[in-house]
């Protein structure tokens, strides 16, 4: 299911110019709400401004976005009226230049913005989100604004968990194989297009194989290309192609969707006797940052001591 709601706020701005001239601008500011954390396509914002009696040249429209929110530069579009061009590189506070803005003329443009991990942290801490607009004239003076100049919105994010972990049997000999399974769930509204699972164990203990999704029902095989190992720790990257095999069949992992992950663990024949513990994690993020990590520290396997049964005979 997709959770997209439309929130809009009509705000009126009065800009006072120099000398005896002034311009009245009416600004309609519409922002998609909520924005989904780490969603590549972002949420849309549409800005519509009607100039008053005074023409403007090289006007600068600035929008301070909410905490952890960044503009997606390739999405800026001039829709009607004078064109706007993106100025500067601060994606959290983008600025748009209007080269020529005749009097009594309406311009309309749109862009999409993305919520990152900092936005999730802001939401968890109880903070809100708003975009604030301002306009400067060609002299660089911020024009006075009488009235509201902000639009508020919300963000949502995924919340992964690992539950129902089992390893069967829990006691095995070197060279033997056990089956490990668990349920991975998304318990919040944010959708994910990719996330990572890892099983972290001390080196030299296990060999992993036969990765499956929902073995009791659809029993889909996870392709080898999605699995990497480092020492005895493994990683499984869930991308859109694999996510499509679970839940409702689309390419996003959504609210209340879950699946069973199952794979085989073979004890290294040279593994000494003892208890081998593992740490299971699943995590997601974007822009090189990790937004959330869910952990299960309970898995363990008891490796039994096997005495060799040797015999010899003497020949004369």
PDB file of C-alpha atoms in Angstrom:
ATOM      1  CA  UNK A   1       0.000   0.000   0.000  1.00  0.00           C
ATOM      2  CA  UNK A   2       1.219   3.504  -0.646  1.00  0.00           C
ATOM      3  CA  UNK A   3       0.736   6.234   1.957  1.00  0.00           C
ATOM      4  CA  UNK A   4       0.642   9.581   0.168  1.00  0.00           C
ATOM      5  CA  UNK A   5      -1.346  12.448   1.575  1.00  0.00           C
ATOM      6  CA  UNK A   6      -1.660  15.965   0.135  1.00  0.00           C
ATOM      7  CA  UNK A   7      -1.407  18.909   2.470  1.00  0.00           C
ATOM      8  CA  UNK A   8      -1.603  22.479   1.226  1.00  0.00           C
ATOM      9  CA  UNK A   9      -1.351  25.905   2.753  1.00  0.00           C
ATOM     10  CA  UNK A  10      -2.311  29.166   1.067  1.00  0.00           C
ATOM     11  CA  UNK A  11      -0.153  32.014   2.282  1.00  0.00           C
ATOM     12  CA  UNK A  12      -0.194  35.686   1.404  1.00  0.00           C
ATOM     13  CA  UNK A  13       2.985  37.713   1.123  1.00  0.00           C
ATOM     14  CA  UNK A  14       3.324  41.495   0.894  1.00  0.00           C
ATOM     15  CA  UNK A  15       6.666  42.737  -0.441  1.00  0.00           C
ATOM     16  CA  UNK A  16       7.529  46.413   0.050  1.00  0.00           C
ATOM     17  CA  UNK A  17       9.925  47.858  -2.579  1.00  0.00           C
ATOM     18  CA  UNK A  18      12.081  50.952  -2.637  1.00  0.00           C
ATOM     19  CA  UNK A  19      10.970  54.576  -3.179  1.00  0.00           C
ATOM     20  CA  UNK A  20       7.284  55.018  -3.898  1.00  0.00           C
ATOM     21  CA  UNK A  21       6.831  51.646  -5.607  1.00  0.00           C
ATOM     22  CA  UNK A  22       5.737  48.400  -4.012  1.00  0.00           C
ATOM     23  CA  UNK A  23       4.627  44.959  -5.223  1.00  0.00           C
ATOM     24  CA  UNK A  24       2.000  42.634  -3.823  1.00  0.00           C
ATOM     25  CA  UNK A  25       2.765  38.936  -4.294  1.00  0.00           C
ATOM     26  CA  UNK A  26       0.328  36.140  -3.533  1.00  0.00           C
ATOM     27  CA  UNK A  27       2.095  32.814  -2.942  1.00  0.00           C
ATOM     28  CA  UNK A  28       0.449  29.374  -2.982  1.00  0.00           C
ATOM     29  CA  UNK A  29       2.791  26.872  -1.344  1.00  0.00           C
ATOM     30  CA  UNK A  30       1.875  23.180  -1.616  1.00  0.00           C
ATOM     31  CA  UNK A  31       3.999  20.371  -0.198  1.00  0.00           C
ATOM     32  CA  UNK A  32       3.387  16.640  -0.358  1.00  0.00           C
ATOM     33  CA  UNK A  33       3.005  15.188   3.121  1.00  0.00           C
ATOM     34  CA  UNK A  34       4.407  12.993   4.440  1.00  0.00           C
ATOM     35  CA  UNK A  35       7.858  12.752   2.882  1.00  0.00           C
ATOM     36  CA  UNK A  36       9.224   9.200   3.014  1.00  0.00           C
ATOM     37  CA  UNK A  37      12.705   8.880   4.510  1.00  0.00           C
ATOM     38  CA  UNK A  38      15.251   7.629   1.945  1.00  0.00           C
ATOM     39  CA  UNK A  39      12.681   7.361  -0.841  1.00  0.00           C
ATOM     40  CA  UNK A  40      14.729   8.061  -4.008  1.00  0.00           C
ATOM     41  CA  UNK A  41      11.977   9.985  -5.836  1.00  0.00           C
ATOM     42  CA  UNK A  42      11.207  12.279  -2.896  1.00  0.00           C
ATOM     43  CA  UNK A  43       8.049  14.312  -2.226  1.00  0.00           C
ATOM     44  CA  UNK A  44       6.802  17.111  -4.473  1.00  0.00           C
ATOM     45  CA  UNK A  45       6.608  20.805  -3.584  1.00  0.00           C
ATOM     46  CA  UNK A  46       4.785  23.276  -5.862  1.00  0.00           C
ATOM     47  CA  UNK A  47       5.274  27.053  -5.541  1.00  0.00           C
ATOM     48  CA  UNK A  48       2.946  29.543  -7.291  1.00  0.00           C
ATOM     49  CA  UNK A  49       3.589  33.290  -6.947  1.00  0.00           C
ATOM     50  CA  UNK A  50       1.708  36.156  -8.607  1.00  0.00           C
ATOM     51  CA  UNK A  51       3.683  39.389  -8.840  1.00  0.00           C
ATOM     52  CA  UNK A  52       2.041  42.727  -8.122  1.00  0.00           C
ATOM     53  CA  UNK A  53       2.378  46.120  -9.800  1.00  0.00           C
ATOM     54  CA  UNK A  54       6.188  46.297  -9.728  1.00  0.00           C
ATOM     55  CA  UNK A  55       8.297  44.262 -12.155  1.00  0.00           C
ATOM     56  CA  UNK A  56      11.330  42.468 -10.750  1.00  0.00           C
ATOM     57  CA  UNK A  57      14.605  41.513 -12.428  1.00  0.00           C
ATOM     58  CA  UNK A  58      17.023  38.899 -11.113  1.00  0.00           C
ATOM     59  CA  UNK A  59      14.774  38.197  -8.145  1.00  0.00           C
ATOM     60  CA  UNK A  60      15.991  35.444  -5.820  1.00  0.00           C
ATOM     61  CA  UNK A  61      13.477  33.035  -4.290  1.00  0.00           C
ATOM     62  CA  UNK A  62      14.967  31.133  -1.337  1.00  0.00           C
ATOM     63  CA  UNK A  63      13.370  28.203   0.471  1.00  0.00           C
ATOM     64  CA  UNK A  64      14.796  26.921   3.743  1.00  0.00           C
ATOM     65  CA  UNK A  65      13.777  23.283   3.925  1.00  0.00           C
ATOM     66  CA  UNK A  66      13.167  21.276   7.090  1.00  0.00           C
ATOM     67  CA  UNK A  67      15.862  19.506   9.113  1.00  0.00           C
ATOM     68  CA  UNK A  68      17.336  16.602   7.155  1.00  0.00           C
ATOM     69  CA  UNK A  69      15.431  17.510   3.966  1.00  0.00           C
ATOM     70  CA  UNK A  70      17.284  18.077   0.687  1.00  0.00           C
ATOM     71  CA  UNK A  71      16.259  19.209  -2.766  1.00  0.00           C
ATOM     72  CA  UNK A  72      16.690  16.760  -5.646  1.00  0.00           C
ATOM     73  CA  UNK A  73      18.283  19.138  -8.198  1.00  0.00           C
ATOM     74  CA  UNK A  74      17.273  17.232 -11.332  1.00  0.00           C
ATOM     75  CA  UNK A  75      13.573  17.563 -10.421  1.00  0.00           C
ATOM     76  CA  UNK A  76      13.273  21.386 -10.627  1.00  0.00           C
ATOM     77  CA  UNK A  77      10.696  22.342 -13.274  1.00  0.00           C
ATOM     78  CA  UNK A  78       9.285  25.691 -14.397  1.00  0.00           C
ATOM     79  CA  UNK A  79       5.609  25.022 -15.017  1.00  0.00           C
ATOM     80  CA  UNK A  80       4.023  28.342 -16.039  1.00  0.00           C
ATOM     81  CA  UNK A  81       5.100  31.976 -16.357  1.00  0.00           C
ATOM     82  CA  UNK A  82       8.680  33.212 -15.961  1.00  0.00           C
ATOM     83  CA  UNK A  83      11.297  30.489 -15.669  1.00  0.00           C
ATOM     84  CA  UNK A  84      13.283  29.845 -12.530  1.00  0.00           C
ATOM     85  CA  UNK A  85      16.822  28.485 -12.413  1.00  0.00           C
ATOM     86  CA  UNK A  86      18.432  26.736  -9.471  1.00  0.00           C
ATOM     87  CA  UNK A  87      21.185  28.844  -7.888  1.00  0.00           C
ATOM     88  CA  UNK A  88      23.811  27.684  -5.388  1.00  0.00           C
ATOM     89  CA  UNK A  89      24.655  24.249  -3.991  1.00  0.00           C
ATOM     90  CA  UNK A  90      22.973  24.241  -0.567  1.00  0.00           C
ATOM     91  CA  UNK A  91      20.360  21.543  -1.119  1.00  0.00           C
ATOM     92  CA  UNK A  92      18.807  22.162   2.322  1.00  0.00           C
ATOM     93  CA  UNK A  93      18.240  25.827   1.443  1.00  0.00           C
ATOM     94  CA  UNK A  94      17.860  26.020  -2.355  1.00  0.00           C
ATOM     95  CA  UNK A  95      17.619  29.365  -4.146  1.00  0.00           C
ATOM     96  CA  UNK A  96      15.968  30.048  -7.492  1.00  0.00           C
ATOM     97  CA  UNK A  97      16.682  33.018  -9.748  1.00  0.00           C
ATOM     98  CA  UNK A  98      13.975  34.719 -11.818  1.00  0.00           C
ATOM     99  CA  UNK A  99      15.741  36.750 -14.513  1.00  0.00           C
ATOM    100  CA  UNK A 100      12.692  38.753 -15.582  1.00  0.00           C
ATOM    101  CA  UNK A 101       9.425  38.881 -13.674  1.00  0.00           C
ATOM    102  CA  UNK A 102       6.878  41.265 -15.199  1.00  0.00           C
ATOM    103  CA  UNK A 103       4.263  42.987 -13.094  1.00  0.00           C
ATOM    104  CA  UNK A 104       0.970  41.156 -12.465  1.00  0.00           C
ATOM    105  CA  UNK A 105       2.464  37.907 -13.738  1.00  0.00           C
ATOM    106  CA  UNK A 106       2.193  34.451 -12.176  1.00  0.00           C
ATOM    107  CA  UNK A 107       5.062  31.993 -12.089  1.00  0.00           C
ATOM    108  CA  UNK A 108       4.755  28.394 -11.016  1.00  0.00           C
ATOM    109  CA  UNK A 109       7.517  25.864 -10.442  1.00  0.00           C
ATOM    110  CA  UNK A 110       7.974  22.551  -8.704  1.00  0.00           C
ATOM    111  CA  UNK A 111      10.698  20.384  -7.237  1.00  0.00           C
ATOM    112  CA  UNK A 112      11.009  17.182  -5.250  1.00  0.00           C
ATOM    113  CA  UNK A 113      12.773  16.859  -1.916  1.00  0.00           C
ATOM    114  CA  UNK A 114      14.215  13.878  -0.095  1.00  0.00           C
ATOM    115  CA  UNK A 115      14.226  13.107   3.635  1.00  0.00           C
ATOM    116  CA  UNK A 116      17.501  11.658   4.957  1.00  0.00           C
ATOM    117  CA  UNK A 117      18.574  10.000   8.202  1.00  0.00           C
ATOM    118  CA  UNK A 118      18.783  13.379   9.976  1.00  0.00           C
ATOM    119  CA  UNK A 119      15.074  13.875   9.259  1.00  0.00           C
ATOM    120  CA  UNK A 120      14.275  10.568  10.972  1.00  0.00           C
ATOM    121  CA  UNK A 121      16.325  11.653  13.996  1.00  0.00           C
ATOM    122  CA  UNK A 122      14.455  14.982  14.040  1.00  0.00           C
ATOM    123  CA  UNK A 123      11.108  13.175  13.975  1.00  0.00           C
ATOM    124  CA  UNK A 124      12.099  10.745  16.749  1.00  0.00           C
ATOM    125  CA  UNK A 125      13.230  13.642  18.946  1.00  0.00           C
ATOM    126  CA  UNK A 126       9.801  15.242  18.583  1.00  0.00           C
ATOM    127  CA  UNK A 127      10.779  17.944  16.097  1.00  0.00           C
ATOM    128  CA  UNK A 128       8.597  19.111  13.227  1.00  0.00           C
ATOM    129  CA  UNK A 129       9.204  20.082   9.607  1.00  0.00           C
ATOM    130  CA  UNK A 130       8.504  23.282   7.748  1.00  0.00           C
ATOM    131  CA  UNK A 131       9.757  25.063   4.642  1.00  0.00           C
ATOM    132  CA  UNK A 132      10.232  28.833   4.809  1.00  0.00           C
ATOM    133  CA  UNK A 133      10.194  31.022   1.692  1.00  0.00           C
ATOM    134  CA  UNK A 134      11.751  34.456   1.147  1.00  0.00           C
ATOM    135  CA  UNK A 135      12.474  36.697  -1.864  1.00  0.00           C
ATOM    136  CA  UNK A 136      15.254  39.209  -2.512  1.00  0.00           C
ATOM    137  CA  UNK A 137      15.299  41.874  -5.169  1.00  0.00           C
ATOM    138  CA  UNK A 138      18.191  42.496  -7.570  1.00  0.00           C
ATOM    139  CA  UNK A 139      19.966  44.623  -4.959  1.00  0.00           C
ATOM    140  CA  UNK A 140      20.102  41.677  -2.576  1.00  0.00           C
ATOM    141  CA  UNK A 141      17.644  43.185  -0.134  1.00  0.00           C
ATOM    142  CA  UNK A 142      15.137  40.831   1.436  1.00  0.00           C
ATOM    143  CA  UNK A 143      11.682  42.191   0.736  1.00  0.00           C
ATOM    144  CA  UNK A 144       9.397  42.646   3.721  1.00  0.00           C
ATOM    145  CA  UNK A 145       6.807  39.930   4.197  1.00  0.00           C
ATOM    146  CA  UNK A 146       3.521  40.647   5.926  1.00  0.00           C
ATOM    147  CA  UNK A 147       1.824  37.355   6.720  1.00  0.00           C
ATOM    148  CA  UNK A 148       2.646  33.656   6.865  1.00  0.00           C
ATOM    149  CA  UNK A 149       5.589  32.404   4.830  1.00  0.00           C
ATOM    150  CA  UNK A 150       5.857  28.752   5.849  1.00  0.00           C
ATOM    151  CA  UNK A 151       4.378  25.390   4.911  1.00  0.00           C
ATOM    152  CA  UNK A 152       4.441  22.480   7.351  1.00  0.00           C
ATOM    153  CA  UNK A 153       4.528  18.768   6.614  1.00  0.00           C
ATOM    154  CA  UNK A 154       5.501  15.454   8.163  1.00  0.00           C
ATOM    155  CA  UNK A 155       7.950  12.649   7.409  1.00  0.00           C
ATOM    156  CA  UNK A 156       7.622   8.896   7.818  1.00  0.00           C
ATOM    157  CA  UNK A 157      10.235   6.146   7.976  1.00  0.00           C
ATOM    158  CA  UNK A 158      10.532   2.371   8.061  1.00  0.00           C
ATOM    159  CA  UNK A 159      11.090   0.422  11.281  1.00  0.00           C
ATOM    160  CA  UNK A 160      12.642  -3.022  10.795  1.00  0.00           C
ATOM    161  CA  UNK A 161      12.740  -5.815  13.353  1.00  0.00           C
ATOM    162  CA  UNK A 162      14.048  -9.379  13.628  1.00  0.00           C
ATOM    163  CA  UNK A 163      11.884 -11.844  15.564  1.00  0.00           C
ATOM    164  CA  UNK A 164      11.205 -15.588  15.923  1.00  0.00           C
ATOM    165  CA  UNK A 165      14.820 -16.608  15.367  1.00  0.00           C
ATOM    166  CA  UNK A 166      15.466 -20.334  15.538  1.00  0.00           C
ATOM    167  CA  UNK A 167      18.472 -22.545  14.817  1.00  0.00           C
ATOM    168  CA  UNK A 168      17.739 -26.271  14.527  1.00  0.00           C
ATOM    169  CA  UNK A 169      19.349 -28.344  15.855  1.00  0.00           C
ATOM    170  CA  UNK A 170      21.195 -26.158  18.340  1.00  0.00           C
ATOM    171  CA  UNK A 171      23.784 -28.842  19.065  1.00  0.00           C
ATOM    172  CA  UNK A 172      25.689 -30.352  16.148  1.00  0.00           C
ATOM    173  CA  UNK A 173      29.008 -31.965  15.326  1.00  0.00           C
ATOM    174  CA  UNK A 174      31.723 -30.454  13.143  1.00  0.00           C
ATOM    175  CA  UNK A 175      30.835 -31.042   9.489  1.00  0.00           C
ATOM    176  CA  UNK A 176      27.094 -31.226  10.190  1.00  0.00           C
ATOM    177  CA  UNK A 177      24.424 -28.707   9.117  1.00  0.00           C
ATOM    178  CA  UNK A 178      21.753 -26.748  10.993  1.00  0.00           C
ATOM    179  CA  UNK A 179      18.877 -24.616   9.670  1.00  0.00           C
ATOM    180  CA  UNK A 180      18.541 -21.005  10.817  1.00  0.00           C
ATOM    181  CA  UNK A 181      15.378 -18.973  10.260  1.00  0.00           C
ATOM    182  CA  UNK A 182      13.860 -15.697  11.430  1.00  0.00           C
ATOM    183  CA  UNK A 183      11.093 -13.234  10.591  1.00  0.00           C
ATOM    184  CA  UNK A 184      11.998  -9.767   9.321  1.00  0.00           C
ATOM    185  CA  UNK A 185       9.221  -7.148   9.511  1.00  0.00           C
ATOM    186  CA  UNK A 186       8.565  -3.500   8.718  1.00  0.00           C
ATOM    187  CA  UNK A 187       6.446  -2.063  11.521  1.00  0.00           C
ATOM    188  CA  UNK A 188       6.134   1.536  10.335  1.00  0.00           C
ATOM    189  CA  UNK A 189       4.724   3.551   7.424  1.00  0.00           C
ATOM    190  CA  UNK A 190       7.945   4.247   5.529  1.00  0.00           C
ATOM    191  CA  UNK A 191       8.605   2.115   2.456  1.00  0.00           C
ATOM    192  CA  UNK A 192      12.042   0.713   1.620  1.00  0.00           C
ATOM    193  CA  UNK A 193      13.403  -0.096  -1.814  1.00  0.00           C
ATOM    194  CA  UNK A 194      16.511  -1.729  -0.369  1.00  0.00           C
ATOM    195  CA  UNK A 195      17.939  -2.847   2.956  1.00  0.00           C
ATOM    196  CA  UNK A 196      20.684  -5.125   4.279  1.00  0.00           C
ATOM    197  CA  UNK A 197      20.735  -8.250   6.432  1.00  0.00           C
ATOM    198  CA  UNK A 198      23.880  -9.625   8.091  1.00  0.00           C
ATOM    199  CA  UNK A 199      24.803 -12.629  10.233  1.00  0.00           C
ATOM    200  CA  UNK A 200      28.026 -11.797  12.085  1.00  0.00           C
ATOM    201  CA  UNK A 201      30.059 -14.681  13.551  1.00  0.00           C
ATOM    202  CA  UNK A 202      33.683 -15.306  14.489  1.00  0.00           C
ATOM    203  CA  UNK A 203      35.834 -16.410  11.579  1.00  0.00           C
ATOM    204  CA  UNK A 204      36.486 -20.081  10.913  1.00  0.00           C
ATOM    205  CA  UNK A 205      33.242 -21.441  12.298  1.00  0.00           C
ATOM    206  CA  UNK A 206      30.452 -21.717   9.684  1.00  0.00           C
ATOM    207  CA  UNK A 207      29.770 -22.169   5.998  1.00  0.00           C
ATOM    208  CA  UNK A 208      26.430 -20.721   4.759  1.00  0.00           C
ATOM    209  CA  UNK A 209      24.200 -21.984   1.946  1.00  0.00           C
ATOM    210  CA  UNK A 210      20.643 -22.439   0.588  1.00  0.00           C
ATOM    211  CA  UNK A 211      19.089 -19.000   1.234  1.00  0.00           C
ATOM    212  CA  UNK A 212      15.284 -18.968   0.935  1.00  0.00           C
ATOM    213  CA  UNK A 213      12.321 -16.642   1.447  1.00  0.00           C
ATOM    214  CA  UNK A 214       9.137 -17.941   3.081  1.00  0.00           C
ATOM    215  CA  UNK A 215      10.152 -21.613   2.758  1.00  0.00           C
ATOM    216  CA  UNK A 216       6.787 -22.851   4.091  1.00  0.00           C
ATOM    217  CA  UNK A 217       4.808 -21.086   1.356  1.00  0.00           C
ATOM    218  CA  UNK A 218       6.313 -19.436  -1.736  1.00  0.00           C
ATOM    219  CA  UNK A 219       9.794 -20.856  -1.042  1.00  0.00           C
ATOM    220  CA  UNK A 220      11.707 -18.383  -3.207  1.00  0.00           C
ATOM    221  CA  UNK A 221      15.468 -18.832  -3.618  1.00  0.00           C
ATOM    222  CA  UNK A 222      17.646 -15.775  -2.995  1.00  0.00           C
ATOM    223  CA  UNK A 223      20.115 -15.385  -5.876  1.00  0.00           C
ATOM    224  CA  UNK A 224      23.794 -15.901  -5.090  1.00  0.00           C
ATOM    225  CA  UNK A 225      24.550 -12.449  -6.504  1.00  0.00           C
ATOM    226  CA  UNK A 226      22.787 -10.868  -3.509  1.00  0.00           C
ATOM    227  CA  UNK A 227      24.974 -12.686  -0.955  1.00  0.00           C
ATOM    228  CA  UNK A 228      28.495 -11.755   0.102  1.00  0.00           C
ATOM    229  CA  UNK A 229      30.730 -13.185   2.830  1.00  0.00           C
ATOM    230  CA  UNK A 230      33.625 -11.781   4.797  1.00  0.00           C
ATOM    231  CA  UNK A 231      35.327 -14.343   6.984  1.00  0.00           C
ATOM    232  CA  UNK A 232      32.387 -16.228   8.453  1.00  0.00           C
ATOM    233  CA  UNK A 233      30.047 -13.259   8.377  1.00  0.00           C
ATOM    234  CA  UNK A 234      27.507 -12.975   5.602  1.00  0.00           C
ATOM    235  CA  UNK A 235      25.513 -10.130   4.085  1.00  0.00           C
ATOM    236  CA  UNK A 236      22.325 -10.324   2.031  1.00  0.00           C
ATOM    237  CA  UNK A 237      21.344  -7.230   0.058  1.00  0.00           C
ATOM    238  CA  UNK A 238      17.601  -6.937  -0.445  1.00  0.00           C
ATOM    239  CA  UNK A 239      16.988  -4.837  -3.554  1.00  0.00           C
ATOM    240  CA  UNK A 240      13.780  -4.240  -5.498  1.00  0.00           C
ATOM    241  CA  UNK A 241      14.100  -7.515  -7.433  1.00  0.00           C
ATOM    242  CA  UNK A 242      14.193  -9.547  -4.193  1.00  0.00           C
ATOM    243  CA  UNK A 243      11.625  -7.396  -2.358  1.00  0.00           C
ATOM    244  CA  UNK A 244       9.232  -8.097  -5.217  1.00  0.00           C
ATOM    245  CA  UNK A 245       9.250 -11.754  -4.122  1.00  0.00           C
ATOM    246  CA  UNK A 246       7.747 -10.922  -0.713  1.00  0.00           C
ATOM    247  CA  UNK A 247       4.732  -9.012   0.607  1.00  0.00           C
ATOM    248  CA  UNK A 248       2.183  -7.804  -1.956  1.00  0.00           C
ATOM    249  CA  UNK A 249       4.483  -8.293  -4.925  1.00  0.00           C
ATOM    250  CA  UNK A 250       5.526  -4.683  -5.533  1.00  0.00           C
ATOM    251  CA  UNK A 251       9.094  -3.395  -5.227  1.00  0.00           C
ATOM    252  CA  UNK A 252       8.843  -1.739  -1.799  1.00  0.00           C
ATOM    253  CA  UNK A 253       8.931  -3.256   1.695  1.00  0.00           C
ATOM    254  CA  UNK A 254       5.975  -1.581   3.399  1.00  0.00           C
ATOM    255  CA  UNK A 255       4.026  -1.274   6.640  1.00  0.00           C
ATOM    256  CA  UNK A 256       3.124  -4.642   8.224  1.00  0.00           C
ATOM    257  CA  UNK A 257       4.904  -6.645   5.531  1.00  0.00           C
ATOM    258  CA  UNK A 258       7.136  -9.455   6.763  1.00  0.00           C
ATOM    259  CA  UNK A 259       8.881 -12.560   5.519  1.00  0.00           C
ATOM    260  CA  UNK A 260      10.780 -15.578   6.821  1.00  0.00           C
ATOM    261  CA  UNK A 261      14.458 -15.759   5.919  1.00  0.00           C
ATOM    262  CA  UNK A 262      15.975 -19.227   6.115  1.00  0.00           C
ATOM    263  CA  UNK A 263      19.438 -20.599   5.340  1.00  0.00           C
ATOM    264  CA  UNK A 264      21.745 -23.503   6.180  1.00  0.00           C
ATOM    265  CA  UNK A 265      24.729 -23.344   8.530  1.00  0.00           C
ATOM    266  CA  UNK A 266      27.426 -26.001   8.199  1.00  0.00           C
ATOM    267  CA  UNK A 267      30.002 -26.226  10.973  1.00  0.00           C
ATOM    268  CA  UNK A 268      33.575 -26.150   9.750  1.00  0.00           C
ATOM    269  CA  UNK A 269      35.017 -29.683  10.140  1.00  0.00           C
ATOM    270  CA  UNK A 270      37.957 -28.216  12.076  1.00  0.00           C
ATOM    271  CA  UNK A 271      35.817 -26.083  14.388  1.00  0.00           C
ATOM    272  CA  UNK A 272      36.673 -26.785  18.051  1.00  0.00           C
ATOM    273  CA  UNK A 273      33.966 -27.708  20.528  1.00  0.00           C
ATOM    274  CA  UNK A 274      32.113 -24.878  22.237  1.00  0.00           C
ATOM    275  CA  UNK A 275      29.264 -22.395  21.834  1.00  0.00           C
ATOM    276  CA  UNK A 276      29.342 -20.213  18.730  1.00  0.00           C
ATOM    277  CA  UNK A 277      27.229 -17.073  19.015  1.00  0.00           C
ATOM    278  CA  UNK A 278      26.012 -14.889  16.168  1.00  0.00           C
ATOM    279  CA  UNK A 279      24.723 -11.340  15.856  1.00  0.00           C
ATOM    280  CA  UNK A 280      21.880 -10.801  13.395  1.00  0.00           C
ATOM    281  CA  UNK A 281      21.294  -7.298  12.089  1.00  0.00           C
ATOM    282  CA  UNK A 282      19.122  -5.657   9.468  1.00  0.00           C
ATOM    283  CA  UNK A 283      19.651  -2.024   8.531  1.00  0.00           C
ATOM    284  CA  UNK A 284      18.731   0.648   6.031  1.00  0.00           C
ATOM    285  CA  UNK A 285      19.777   4.163   5.137  1.00  0.00           C
ATOM    286  CA  UNK A 286      20.781   6.464   2.288  1.00  0.00           C
ATOM    287  CA  UNK A 287      23.432   8.971   1.212  1.00  0.00           C
ATOM    288  CA  UNK A 288      26.102   6.784   2.820  1.00  0.00           C
ATOM    289  CA  UNK A 289      24.410   6.923   6.236  1.00  0.00           C
ATOM    290  CA  UNK A 290      22.618   4.274   8.294  1.00  0.00           C
ATOM    291  CA  UNK A 291      19.217   5.414   9.555  1.00  0.00           C
ATOM    292  CA  UNK A 292      18.277   2.347  11.598  1.00  0.00           C
ATOM    293  CA  UNK A 293      19.811  -0.965  12.690  1.00  0.00           C
ATOM    294  CA  UNK A 294      17.714  -3.756  14.228  1.00  0.00           C
ATOM    295  CA  UNK A 295      19.680  -6.404  16.156  1.00  0.00           C
ATOM    296  CA  UNK A 296      19.150  -9.933  17.494  1.00  0.00           C
ATOM    297  CA  UNK A 297      21.996 -11.226  19.669  1.00  0.00           C
ATOM    298  CA  UNK A 298      20.359 -14.522  20.666  1.00  0.00           C
ATOM    299  CA  UNK A 299      21.456 -17.059  17.995  1.00  0.00           C
ATOM    300  CA  UNK A 300      23.953 -19.682  19.113  1.00  0.00           C
ATOM    301  CA  UNK A 301      25.103 -23.154  18.110  1.00  0.00           C
ATOM    302  CA  UNK A 302      26.685 -25.677  20.442  1.00  0.00           C
ATOM    303  CA  UNK A 303      29.469 -27.522  18.637  1.00  0.00           C
ATOM    304  CA  UNK A 304      30.043 -30.891  20.256  1.00  0.00           C
ATOM    305  CA  UNK A 305      33.382 -32.587  20.710  1.00  0.00           C
ATOM    306  CA  UNK A 306      33.732 -35.636  18.517  1.00  0.00           C
ATOM    307  CA  UNK A 307      36.430 -38.135  19.380  1.00  0.00           C
ATOM    308  CA  UNK A 308      37.841 -39.997  16.407  1.00  0.00           C
ATOM    309  CA  UNK A 309      37.373 -43.742  16.367  1.00  0.00           C
ATOM    310  CA  UNK A 310      40.792 -44.987  15.338  1.00  0.00           C
ATOM    311  CA  UNK A 311      42.054 -48.508  15.064  1.00  0.00           C
ATOM    312  CA  UNK A 312      45.275 -50.042  13.926  1.00  0.00           C
ATOM    313  CA  UNK A 313      46.718 -53.423  13.366  1.00  0.00           C
ATOM    314  CA  UNK A 314      50.250 -54.690  13.281  1.00  0.00           C
ATOM    315  CA  UNK A 315      51.467 -56.748  10.411  1.00  0.00           C
ATOM    316  CA  UNK A 316      54.508 -58.823  10.618  1.00  0.00           C
TER     317      UNK A 316
END
